[in-house]
Amino acid sequence: MSDRYLALAQSPLGRQFFSALNLPAPPRLARELQAYGPQPLAGKTALVAGVPQARHRTTLEAALRGAGASLSGDKPALLLFDASGATGPAELKPLYAFFHERLAGLPGGTHVVVIGRAPASCDSAAEAAAAGALSGFVKSLAKEIGRKGATANLVTVADGAEAWLGGALRFLLSGHAAFVTGQTLPLTPPARSLKPGDCSRPLDGKTALVTGAARGIGAAIARSLAREGAHVIGVDRPQEEAALQGTLAAFDGKPLLLDVTAADAGERIAEAAGQLDLVVHNAGVTRDKLLRNMPEHFWDMVLGINLEAIVRINEQLLAGALAPQARMVCISSIGGIAGNAGQTNYAATKSGVISYVAALAAEVGKRGMAINAVAPGFIETQMTASIPPANRFFGRRMSALLQGGLPEDIAEAVTFLGAAPLSGGVNGVTLRVCGQNWLGA
Ligand code: NAP
C-alpha cells in the first residue's frame, strides 16, 4: 500500500508545503538494490577517526579501500569512529568532538559507523563503562540525523573477530542497509577457523531455501539471494502456486509447495533440495485479537507457523541436510521486542525466535554453521496493509527515518546475514531493520 504522506513530502510542491508548515518530512533513502560486486563503496569518500589507542584503524582503512571508498576528499558521506581502545569514559571526548563539528553540514544519506568493544569482554569496569556508552551515543545520534536519511550504527568487535569488519562495513556503509539505523552489530570469531571469502558475489554457487516466498518479504528475499548468485528454492502453500511460480520464474528458482507446519516438512525439504547452504525461515502470519477474545485456533495457528515449524524443520535439517558452513536466518519482528495489545500470540512467536537463535548459535557454531534473525519494523506488505489507517500512520512515522520500510530492506539484511563472506563473524544475533522504530527501542 502506498504511503501518500511520504509521496507528498518528496514531491517538489510538497517539499515547500512541508517546510512552510515545519512538518516532519520523510527523507528519500538511497537504497542499493544491485549486487554487491567487488567495490560496493566506489565513488564514496570516507573519513576515519578514533580515540588515541584505537585498535582497528589500520584494518578499517584497508577494508574501506578494498571496498572502493576513497579516504580523502570533501564532504565525506561515510564517517567512521574507532572508539575500541578507550579504557574509560574520559577517553571518549574525541568522539564528541569528531561528530560535534560535522553535524551542521552533514550530507543527506551519510552513513556513520562507530566501532567499539563488547562491554562483556572488556578488561575493567571502567573500560566497560566507555564501551557501553557507545550504544546510547549511537542510538541518539541516529535519531538526530535520521531526518536527513542518514544512519548511525555500532559494531562491536570481540578479540579475534577483526577480519570480519570488512564484510560488516560493506553492508552498513552502503545503501544495502539504508533502513538499518540505531543498531549494534556484534562481531565474534567463528568457533571453526572460517576465513572471509570473496565478498563480491557472496552467495555464488550456494543453494538457498526461503519459506513464504510467494509474495511480500519472502519474494524480495528470494530475489536478493538469487541476485548474489544463489540457486533459490522457494517454499509456499499449495494455494500460492501461481504466485510462487511468478516470483521464481524471474531467476529460474525452484518451487516447493509445502505447508511448513507439516510434521515431515524438514524431511520433504531435504528430499527436494539436497544439501542446503542457507535456510531462511520467513513464512509467518498474524491472527490478532485481545487475549480475552482470542479463539484457541488463532493461538495454535500463529504458534504453529511462526515458531514451532522453525524449530521442527531445523531439527530435521540439522540431522544431515545442511552444508558444513550452512547459515540459517529467521524472521522475527519488533512486535516480539515491544509487545502489542492484540498480539500475544504473534509477539510470543517473534520473541521466541530471538531466544531460539541466541540459544542455538553456540551449538551450530561448533559445527561451523550460524543462525541469526532479522526483526523487521513496519514494512509495506499485504500484512501491514490490513492494519487500521491511524495505526498505519503512526507505525510509519514513529521512527528515526519517518517512514515504513520496503520488503527489499529486509531482504538486504537477510542476504547479508546469509552470506558467510559478509557476515561470517555474526552468530546468534537479532538485527532490527526498522528505521529505528520507537517500538521497543
Ligand atoms: P505476507 O505478505 O503475508 O507473506 C507471507 C507468506 O508466507 C505468504 O506467501 C504466505 O502464504 C506464506 N505462508 C504463510 N503460512 C505458511 C505456511 N504454513 N506454509 C508455507 N507458507 C506459508 O507476510 P510478510 O509481510 O511478507 O511477512 C513475512 C515475514 O515477516 C513474516 O514472518 C512476518 O511475521 C514478518 N514480519 C513482517 C512485518 C511487516 O511489516 N510486513 C513486520 C515484522 C515481521 P499465504 O498467503 O497462503 O498465507
GROMACS .gro file of C-alpha atoms in nm, residues 108 167 180 208 211 276 313 318 353 372 393 413-414 432:
model
   14
  108GLY     CA    1   2.196   1.369   0.333
  167GLY     CA    2   3.206  -0.752   0.534
  180VAL     CA    3   1.914  -0.011   0.936
  208ALA     CA    4   1.926  -2.131  -0.051
  211THR     CA    5   0.982  -2.019   0.317
  276LEU     CA    6   2.142  -2.657   0.169
  313ILE     CA    7   1.226  -2.805   1.038
  318LEU     CA    8   2.036  -3.047   1.118
  353VAL     CA    9   1.259  -1.662   1.764
  372ASN     CA   10   2.071  -1.523   1.314
  393PHE     CA   11   0.020   0.626   1.001
  413ALA     CA   12   1.962  -0.771   0.578
  414VAL     CA   13   1.881  -1.140   0.525
  432ARG     CA   14   1.643  -0.488   1.385
   0.00000   0.00000   0.00000
